[in-house]
Short mmCIF file of C-alpha atoms in Angstrom, two decimals:
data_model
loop_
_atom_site.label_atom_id
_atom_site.label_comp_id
_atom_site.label_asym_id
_atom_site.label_seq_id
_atom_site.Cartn_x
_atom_site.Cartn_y
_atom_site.Cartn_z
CA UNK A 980 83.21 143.38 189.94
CA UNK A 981 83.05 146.79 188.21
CA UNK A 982 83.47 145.32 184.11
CA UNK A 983 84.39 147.94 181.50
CA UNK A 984 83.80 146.14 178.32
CA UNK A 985 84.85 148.19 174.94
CA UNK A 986 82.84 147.27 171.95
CA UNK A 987 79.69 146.19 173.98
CA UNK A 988 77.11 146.40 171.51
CA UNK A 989 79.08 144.60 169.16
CA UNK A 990 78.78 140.73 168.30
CA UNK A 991 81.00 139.18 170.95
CA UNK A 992 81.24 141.95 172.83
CA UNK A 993 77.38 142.22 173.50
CA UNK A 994 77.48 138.51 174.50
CA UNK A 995 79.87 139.05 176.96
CA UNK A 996 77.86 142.29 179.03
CA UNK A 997 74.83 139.71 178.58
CA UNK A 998 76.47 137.02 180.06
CA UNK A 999 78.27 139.32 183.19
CA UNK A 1000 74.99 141.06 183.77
CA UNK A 1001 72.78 138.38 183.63
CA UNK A 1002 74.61 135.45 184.86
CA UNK A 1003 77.72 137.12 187.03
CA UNK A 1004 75.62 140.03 188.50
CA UNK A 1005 78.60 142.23 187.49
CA UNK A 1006 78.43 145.51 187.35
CA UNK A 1007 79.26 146.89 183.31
CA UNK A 1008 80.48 149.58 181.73
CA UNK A 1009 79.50 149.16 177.78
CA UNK A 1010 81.82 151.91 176.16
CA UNK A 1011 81.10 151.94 171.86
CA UNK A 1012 81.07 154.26 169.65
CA UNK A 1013 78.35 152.68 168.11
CA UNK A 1014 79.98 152.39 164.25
CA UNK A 1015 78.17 150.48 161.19
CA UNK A 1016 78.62 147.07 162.97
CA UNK A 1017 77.34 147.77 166.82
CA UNK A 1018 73.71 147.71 167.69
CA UNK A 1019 72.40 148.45 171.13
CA UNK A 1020 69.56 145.95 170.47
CA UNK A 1021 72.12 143.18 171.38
CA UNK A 1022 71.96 144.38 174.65
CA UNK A 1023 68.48 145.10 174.73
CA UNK A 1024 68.06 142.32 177.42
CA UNK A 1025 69.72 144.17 180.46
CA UNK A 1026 69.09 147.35 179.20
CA UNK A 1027 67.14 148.26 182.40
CA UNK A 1028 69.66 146.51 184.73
CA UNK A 1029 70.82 149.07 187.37
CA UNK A 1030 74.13 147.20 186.96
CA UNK A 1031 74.22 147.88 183.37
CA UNK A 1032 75.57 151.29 182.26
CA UNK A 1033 76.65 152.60 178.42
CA UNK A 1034 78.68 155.21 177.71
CA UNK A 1035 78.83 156.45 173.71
CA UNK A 1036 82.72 156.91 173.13
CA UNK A 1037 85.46 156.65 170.99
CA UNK A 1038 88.37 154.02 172.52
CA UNK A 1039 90.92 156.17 170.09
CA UNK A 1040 89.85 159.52 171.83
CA UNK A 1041 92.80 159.14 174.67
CA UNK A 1042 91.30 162.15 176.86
CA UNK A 1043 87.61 160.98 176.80
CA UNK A 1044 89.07 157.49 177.95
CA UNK A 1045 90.56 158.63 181.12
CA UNK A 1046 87.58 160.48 181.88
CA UNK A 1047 85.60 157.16 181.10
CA UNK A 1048 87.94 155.01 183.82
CA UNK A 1049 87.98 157.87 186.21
CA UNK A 1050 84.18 158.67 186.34
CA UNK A 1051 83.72 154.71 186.35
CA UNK A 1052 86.28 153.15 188.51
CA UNK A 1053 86.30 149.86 186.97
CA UNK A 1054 88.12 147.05 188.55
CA UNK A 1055 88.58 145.31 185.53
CA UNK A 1056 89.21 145.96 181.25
CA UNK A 1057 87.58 143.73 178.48
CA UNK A 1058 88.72 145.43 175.39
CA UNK A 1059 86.91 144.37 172.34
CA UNK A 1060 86.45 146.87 170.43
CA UNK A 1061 88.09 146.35 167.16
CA UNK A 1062 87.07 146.73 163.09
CA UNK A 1063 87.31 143.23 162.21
CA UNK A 1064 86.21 143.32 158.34
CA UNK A 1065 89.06 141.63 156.33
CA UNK A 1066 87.87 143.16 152.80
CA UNK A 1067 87.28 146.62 154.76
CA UNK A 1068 90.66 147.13 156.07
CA UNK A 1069 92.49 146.19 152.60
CA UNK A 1070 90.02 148.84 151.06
CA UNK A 1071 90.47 151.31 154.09
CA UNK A 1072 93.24 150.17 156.30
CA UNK A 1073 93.67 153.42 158.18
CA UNK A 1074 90.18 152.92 160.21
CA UNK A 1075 92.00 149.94 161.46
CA UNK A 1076 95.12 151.65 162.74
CA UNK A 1077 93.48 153.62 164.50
CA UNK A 1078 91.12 151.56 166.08
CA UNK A 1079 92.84 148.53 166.73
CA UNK A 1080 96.56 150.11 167.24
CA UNK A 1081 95.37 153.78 168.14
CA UNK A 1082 92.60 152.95 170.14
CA UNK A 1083 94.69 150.21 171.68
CA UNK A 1084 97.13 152.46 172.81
CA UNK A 1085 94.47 155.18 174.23
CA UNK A 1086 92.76 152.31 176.78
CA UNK A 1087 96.39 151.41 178.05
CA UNK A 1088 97.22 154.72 179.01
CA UNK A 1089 94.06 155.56 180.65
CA UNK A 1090 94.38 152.19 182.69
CA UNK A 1091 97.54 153.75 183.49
CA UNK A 1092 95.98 156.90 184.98
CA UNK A 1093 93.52 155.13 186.83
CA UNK A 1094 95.82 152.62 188.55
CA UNK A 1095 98.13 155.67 189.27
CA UNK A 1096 94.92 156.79 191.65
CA UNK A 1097 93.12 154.15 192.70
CA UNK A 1098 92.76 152.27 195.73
CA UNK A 1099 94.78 150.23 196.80
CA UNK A 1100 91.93 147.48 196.57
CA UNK A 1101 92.08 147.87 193.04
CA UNK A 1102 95.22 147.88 191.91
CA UNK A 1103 95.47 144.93 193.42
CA UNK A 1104 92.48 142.80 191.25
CA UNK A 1105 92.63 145.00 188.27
CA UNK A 1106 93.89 143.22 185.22
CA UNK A 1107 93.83 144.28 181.50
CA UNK A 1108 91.99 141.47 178.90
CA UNK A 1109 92.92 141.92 175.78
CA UNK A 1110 90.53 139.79 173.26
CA UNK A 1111 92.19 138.75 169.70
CA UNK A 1112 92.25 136.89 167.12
CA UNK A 1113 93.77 134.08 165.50
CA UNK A 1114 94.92 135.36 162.64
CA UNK A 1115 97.77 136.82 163.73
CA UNK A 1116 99.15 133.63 163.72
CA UNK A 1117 98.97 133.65 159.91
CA UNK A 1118 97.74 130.56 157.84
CA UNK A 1119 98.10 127.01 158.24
CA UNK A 1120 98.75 124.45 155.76
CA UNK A 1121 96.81 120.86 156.02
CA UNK A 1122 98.44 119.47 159.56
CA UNK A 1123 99.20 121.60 162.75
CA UNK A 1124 97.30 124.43 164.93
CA UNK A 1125 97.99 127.68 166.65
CA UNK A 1126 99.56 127.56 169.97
CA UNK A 1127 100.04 130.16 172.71
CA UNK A 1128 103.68 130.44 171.43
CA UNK A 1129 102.91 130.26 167.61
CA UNK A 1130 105.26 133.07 165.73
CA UNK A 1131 103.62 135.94 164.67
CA UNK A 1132 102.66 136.33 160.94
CA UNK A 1133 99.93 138.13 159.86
CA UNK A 1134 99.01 138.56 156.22
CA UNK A 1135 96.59 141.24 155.97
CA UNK A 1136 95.85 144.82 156.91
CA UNK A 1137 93.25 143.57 159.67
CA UNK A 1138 95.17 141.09 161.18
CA UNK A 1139 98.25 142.99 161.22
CA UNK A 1140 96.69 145.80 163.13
CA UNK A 1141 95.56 143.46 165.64
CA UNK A 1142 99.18 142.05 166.06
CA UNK A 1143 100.39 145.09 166.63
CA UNK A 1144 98.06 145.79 169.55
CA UNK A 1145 98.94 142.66 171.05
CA UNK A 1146 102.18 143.45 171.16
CA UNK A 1147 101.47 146.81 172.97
CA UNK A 1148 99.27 145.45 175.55
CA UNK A 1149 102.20 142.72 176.06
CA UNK A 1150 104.93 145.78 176.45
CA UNK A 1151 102.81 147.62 178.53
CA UNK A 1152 102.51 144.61 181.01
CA UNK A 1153 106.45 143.97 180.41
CA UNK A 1154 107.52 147.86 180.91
CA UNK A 1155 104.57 149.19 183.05
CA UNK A 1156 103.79 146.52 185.27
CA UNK A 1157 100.33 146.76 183.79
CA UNK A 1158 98.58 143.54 185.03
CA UNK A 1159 97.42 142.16 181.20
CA UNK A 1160 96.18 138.88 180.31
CA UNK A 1161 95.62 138.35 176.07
CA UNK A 1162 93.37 136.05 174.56
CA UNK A 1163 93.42 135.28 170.61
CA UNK A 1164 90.06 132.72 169.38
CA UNK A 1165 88.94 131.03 166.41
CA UNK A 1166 85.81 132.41 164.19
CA UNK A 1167 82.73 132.56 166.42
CA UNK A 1168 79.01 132.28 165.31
CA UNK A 1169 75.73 132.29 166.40
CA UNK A 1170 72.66 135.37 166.95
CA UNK A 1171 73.27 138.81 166.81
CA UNK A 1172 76.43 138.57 164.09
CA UNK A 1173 76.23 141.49 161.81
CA UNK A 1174 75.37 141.03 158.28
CA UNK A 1175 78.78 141.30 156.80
CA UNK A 1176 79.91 138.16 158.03
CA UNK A 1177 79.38 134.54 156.14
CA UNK A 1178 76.83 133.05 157.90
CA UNK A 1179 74.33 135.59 158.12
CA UNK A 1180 75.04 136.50 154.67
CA UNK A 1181 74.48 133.08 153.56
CA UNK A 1182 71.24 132.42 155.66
CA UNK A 1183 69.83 135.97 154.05
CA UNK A 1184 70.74 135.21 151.05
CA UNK A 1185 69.07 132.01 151.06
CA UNK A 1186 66.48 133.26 152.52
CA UNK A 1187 66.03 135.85 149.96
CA UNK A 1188 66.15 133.13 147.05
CA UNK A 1189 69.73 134.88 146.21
CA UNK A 1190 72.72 133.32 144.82
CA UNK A 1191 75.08 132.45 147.42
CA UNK A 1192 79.02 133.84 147.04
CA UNK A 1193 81.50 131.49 148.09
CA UNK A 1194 85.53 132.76 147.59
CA UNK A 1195 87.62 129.98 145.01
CA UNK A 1196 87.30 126.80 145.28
CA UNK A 1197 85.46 127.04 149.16
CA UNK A 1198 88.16 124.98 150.32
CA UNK A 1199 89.74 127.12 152.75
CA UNK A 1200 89.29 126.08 156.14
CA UNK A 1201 88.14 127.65 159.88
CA UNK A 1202 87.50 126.36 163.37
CA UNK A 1203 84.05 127.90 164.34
CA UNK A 1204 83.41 128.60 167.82
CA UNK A 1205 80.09 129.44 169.01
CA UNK A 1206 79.95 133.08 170.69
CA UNK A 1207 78.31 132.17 174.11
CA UNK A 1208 80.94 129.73 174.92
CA UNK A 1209 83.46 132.42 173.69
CA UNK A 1210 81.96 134.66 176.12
CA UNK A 1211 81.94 132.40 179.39
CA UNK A 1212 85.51 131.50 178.35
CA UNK A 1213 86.32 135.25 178.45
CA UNK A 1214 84.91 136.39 181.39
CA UNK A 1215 86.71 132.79 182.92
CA UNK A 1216 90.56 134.30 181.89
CA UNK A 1217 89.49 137.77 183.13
CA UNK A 1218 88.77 136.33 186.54
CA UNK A 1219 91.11 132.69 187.12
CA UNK A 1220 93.52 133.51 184.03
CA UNK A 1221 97.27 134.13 185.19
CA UNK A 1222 98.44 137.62 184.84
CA UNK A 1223 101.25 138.05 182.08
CA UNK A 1224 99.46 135.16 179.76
CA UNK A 1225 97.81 134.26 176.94
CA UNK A 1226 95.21 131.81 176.10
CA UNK A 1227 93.62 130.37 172.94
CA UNK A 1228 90.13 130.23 172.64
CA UNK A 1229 88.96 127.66 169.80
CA UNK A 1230 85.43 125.41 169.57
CA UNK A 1231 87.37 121.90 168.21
CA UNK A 1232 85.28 122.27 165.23
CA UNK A 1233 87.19 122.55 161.66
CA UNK A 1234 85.35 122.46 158.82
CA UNK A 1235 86.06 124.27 155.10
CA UNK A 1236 83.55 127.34 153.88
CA UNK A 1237 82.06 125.08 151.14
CA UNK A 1238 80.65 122.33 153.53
CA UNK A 1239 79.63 124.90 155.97
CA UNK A 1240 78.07 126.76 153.68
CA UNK A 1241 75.89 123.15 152.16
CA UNK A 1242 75.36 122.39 156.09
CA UNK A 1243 73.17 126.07 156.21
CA UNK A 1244 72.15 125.16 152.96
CA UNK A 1245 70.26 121.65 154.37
CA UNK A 1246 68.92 123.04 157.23
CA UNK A 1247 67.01 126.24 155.39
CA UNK A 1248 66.04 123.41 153.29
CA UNK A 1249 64.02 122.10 156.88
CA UNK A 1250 63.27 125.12 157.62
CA UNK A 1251 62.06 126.92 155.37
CA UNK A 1252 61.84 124.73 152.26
CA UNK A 1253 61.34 126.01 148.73
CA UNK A 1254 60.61 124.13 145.15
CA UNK A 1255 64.11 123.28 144.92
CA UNK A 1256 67.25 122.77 147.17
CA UNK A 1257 69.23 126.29 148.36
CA UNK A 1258 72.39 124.24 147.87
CA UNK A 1259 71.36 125.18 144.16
CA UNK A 1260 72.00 128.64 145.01
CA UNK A 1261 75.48 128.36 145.73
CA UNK A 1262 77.93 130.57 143.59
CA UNK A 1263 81.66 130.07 143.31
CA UNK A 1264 83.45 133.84 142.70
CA UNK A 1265 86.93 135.29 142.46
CA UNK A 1266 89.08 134.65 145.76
CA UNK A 1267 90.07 137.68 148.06
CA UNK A 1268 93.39 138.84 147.65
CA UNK A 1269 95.67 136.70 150.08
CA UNK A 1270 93.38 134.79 151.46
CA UNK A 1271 94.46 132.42 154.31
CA UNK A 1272 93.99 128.78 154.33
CA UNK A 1273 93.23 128.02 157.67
CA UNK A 1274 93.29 128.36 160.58
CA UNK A 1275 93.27 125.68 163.69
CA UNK A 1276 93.59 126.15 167.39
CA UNK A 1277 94.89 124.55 169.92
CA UNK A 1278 93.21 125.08 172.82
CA UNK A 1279 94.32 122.31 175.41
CA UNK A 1280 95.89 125.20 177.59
CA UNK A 1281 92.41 127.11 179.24
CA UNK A 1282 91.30 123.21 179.58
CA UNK A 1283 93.96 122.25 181.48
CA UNK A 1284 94.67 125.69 183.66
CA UNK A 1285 91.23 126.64 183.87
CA UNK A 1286 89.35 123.74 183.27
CA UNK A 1287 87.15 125.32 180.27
CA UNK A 1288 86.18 123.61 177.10
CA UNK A 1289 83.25 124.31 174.53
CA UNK A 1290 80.15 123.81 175.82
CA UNK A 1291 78.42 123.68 172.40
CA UNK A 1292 80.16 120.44 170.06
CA UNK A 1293 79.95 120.18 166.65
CA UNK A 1294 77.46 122.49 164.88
CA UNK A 1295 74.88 121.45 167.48
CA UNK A 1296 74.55 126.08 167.50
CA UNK A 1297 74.24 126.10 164.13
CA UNK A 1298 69.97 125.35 163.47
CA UNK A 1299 70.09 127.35 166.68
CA UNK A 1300 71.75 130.28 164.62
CA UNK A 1301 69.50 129.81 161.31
CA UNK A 1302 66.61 129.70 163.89
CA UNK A 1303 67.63 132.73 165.37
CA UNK A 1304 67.93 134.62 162.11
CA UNK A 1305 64.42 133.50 160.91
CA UNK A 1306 62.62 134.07 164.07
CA UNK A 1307 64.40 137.65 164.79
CA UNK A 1308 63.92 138.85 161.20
CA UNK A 1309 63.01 142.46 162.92
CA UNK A 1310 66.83 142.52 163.95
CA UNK A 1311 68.61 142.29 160.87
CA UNK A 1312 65.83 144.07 158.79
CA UNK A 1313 66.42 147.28 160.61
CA UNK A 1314 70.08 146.92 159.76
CA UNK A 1315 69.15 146.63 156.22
CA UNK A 1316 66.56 149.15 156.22
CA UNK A 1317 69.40 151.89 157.27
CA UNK A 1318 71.08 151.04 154.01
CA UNK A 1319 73.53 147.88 154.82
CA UNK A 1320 74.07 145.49 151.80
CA UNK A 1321 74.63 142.23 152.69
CA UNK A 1322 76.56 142.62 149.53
CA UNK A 1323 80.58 142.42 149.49
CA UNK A 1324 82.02 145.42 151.81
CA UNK A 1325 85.50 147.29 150.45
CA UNK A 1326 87.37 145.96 147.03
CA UNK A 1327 84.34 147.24 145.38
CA UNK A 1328 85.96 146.28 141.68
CA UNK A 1329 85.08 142.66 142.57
CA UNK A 1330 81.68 140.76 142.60
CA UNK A 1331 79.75 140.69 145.40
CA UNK A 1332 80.90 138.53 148.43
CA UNK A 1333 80.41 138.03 152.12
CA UNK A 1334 83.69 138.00 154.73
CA UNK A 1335 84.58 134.53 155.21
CA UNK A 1336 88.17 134.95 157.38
CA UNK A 1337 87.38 137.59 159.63
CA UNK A 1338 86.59 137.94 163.23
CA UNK A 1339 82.96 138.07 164.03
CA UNK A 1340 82.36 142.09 164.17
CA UNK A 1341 83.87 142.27 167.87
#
């Protein structure tokens, strides 16, 4: 299979071209246009893969994506690509519209030039994945979780623009014929997640002997998935997942910010233990504006169509993550170094605090 994955050198997205190079022996097409949050060191490990190629390009620059599918001839899209920063897009919501809806809209059309030209081999296999989130769904109260048919409700300027370019990819299979295929998953973790997120932000900060920001009351609540079994389920729906559908993508594994946070907390405390517990370090601070409860997902649909369910239970990835972070401190210091805070990002009247709703920097 000829892969183009958008947003390649991003978090999940670099997991993914890892995981077809490496373990599919697909041939990928890594198209980013490298913003604040990619990193080409995520992908440092098949680098030097003849099956690996990267193109530097903007998904909302429609002309220079037809050029990308034509040159490359790929038999299948993984579009990832996405700002995914919750306090970024109410600070600057217009990046988001035009990456998530804009750039959206520019990868559709150019799948529509290719198909209009390819062979007949292709058109045949190719199929459209669309990776989301579950926050379009809106926010839960105690009880339920999201399912494929959930209403739509999306409560911020982030997860709005990624409604909206679900709903295009789903008209453009409905009016087009384009063969699409939409997955929306909980929050992932686990190495490579840029610094802006809350579990790098809370292992740095503990790390650093800094207090650690957690929004309210730290009772709001996600269901953490960890980013390797994300990408394995992905590439699964691109190849067995039926055309027209959507899937969600969730680990099983609820838990509320606060006792996540205490959970890093005890195992720095193994790790790298100091003269008194980073638990102390903790820091309760002024909630982001509309901030979602939680969110849940329901998952039983890829386990029972496609037989796929979290490899990774629990937090068993999480010392595996804090490990990570410790041992690759050359990663995330060159982030830093270029002038990165791991400091609050957007709504820069309010104190300093990590993302703790938002999908993990696509």
């Amino acid at each position: 299979m000829r892969l183009l994955v958008t947003g390649g050198a991003g978090f999940i997205g670099s997991a993914v071209v890892r995981h077809a190079v490496a373990q599919l022996g697909f041939d990928v097409i890594n198209v980013d246009a490298l913003t604040y949050a990619a990193n080409l060191d995520n992908v440092a490990s098949v680098a030097d893969d003849p099956r690996y190629t990267f193109v530097k390009a903007d998904i909302a620059d429609e002309s220079a994506m037809e050029e990308v599918f034509l040159e490359h001839k790929p038999d299948a899209v993984m579009h990832l690509a996405a700002e995914s920063h919750v306090d970024r897009s109410i600070d600057g919501p217009g990046a988001f519209v035009r990456t998530n809806i804009n750039g959206t809209y520019s990868l559709l059309q150019a799948s529509r030039v290719w198909l209009s030209q390819a062979p007949a081999s292709v058109r045949e296999r190719f199929r459209f994945h669309h990776v989301s989130t579950d926050e379009v769904f809106g926010s839960l109260g105690a009880k339920g979780k999201f399912t494929e048919t959930t209403p739509y409700a999306p409560r911020s300027p982030y997860s709005s623009s990624k409604a909206a370019s679900d709903m295009l990819v789903r008209a453009w299979g409905e009016t087009f014929d384009l063969p699409i295929v939409v997955t929306n998953c909980s929050n992932n973790y686990g190495p490579y997640q840029f610094p802006e997120k809350l579990i790098p932000v809370v292992i740095l900060k503990a790390l650093a002997g800094e207090p650690i920001p957690v929004y309210g009351t730290g009772n709001n609540v996600r269901d953490w998935l960890f980013v390797e079994d994300h990408a394995e389920a992905l590439l699964l729906v691109l190849q067995s997942g039926k055309t027209g559908e959507t899937y969600n993508i969730g680990g099983d594994n609820e838990m509320s910010n606060i006792e996540l946070v205490r959970q890093i907390c005890t195992i720095m405390d193994r790790l790298r233990p100091t003269e008194t517990r980073h638990e102390e370090l903790i820091e309760f601070v002024a909630d982001r504006p509309g901030h979602d409860f939680r969110y849940a997902i329901d998952a039983s649909k890829i386990k029972n169509e496609l037989g796929w369910t979290p490899k990774v239970k629990g937090f068993q990835g999480l010392e595996e993550t804090v490990a990570w972070y410790l041992e690759n401190d050359s990663w995330w210091k060159r982030i830093l170094s270029g002038g990165y805070s791991t400091g609050r990002q957007g709504l820069s009247s309010s104190p300093s605090q990590p993302d703790q709703g938002s999908r993990s920097g696509q």
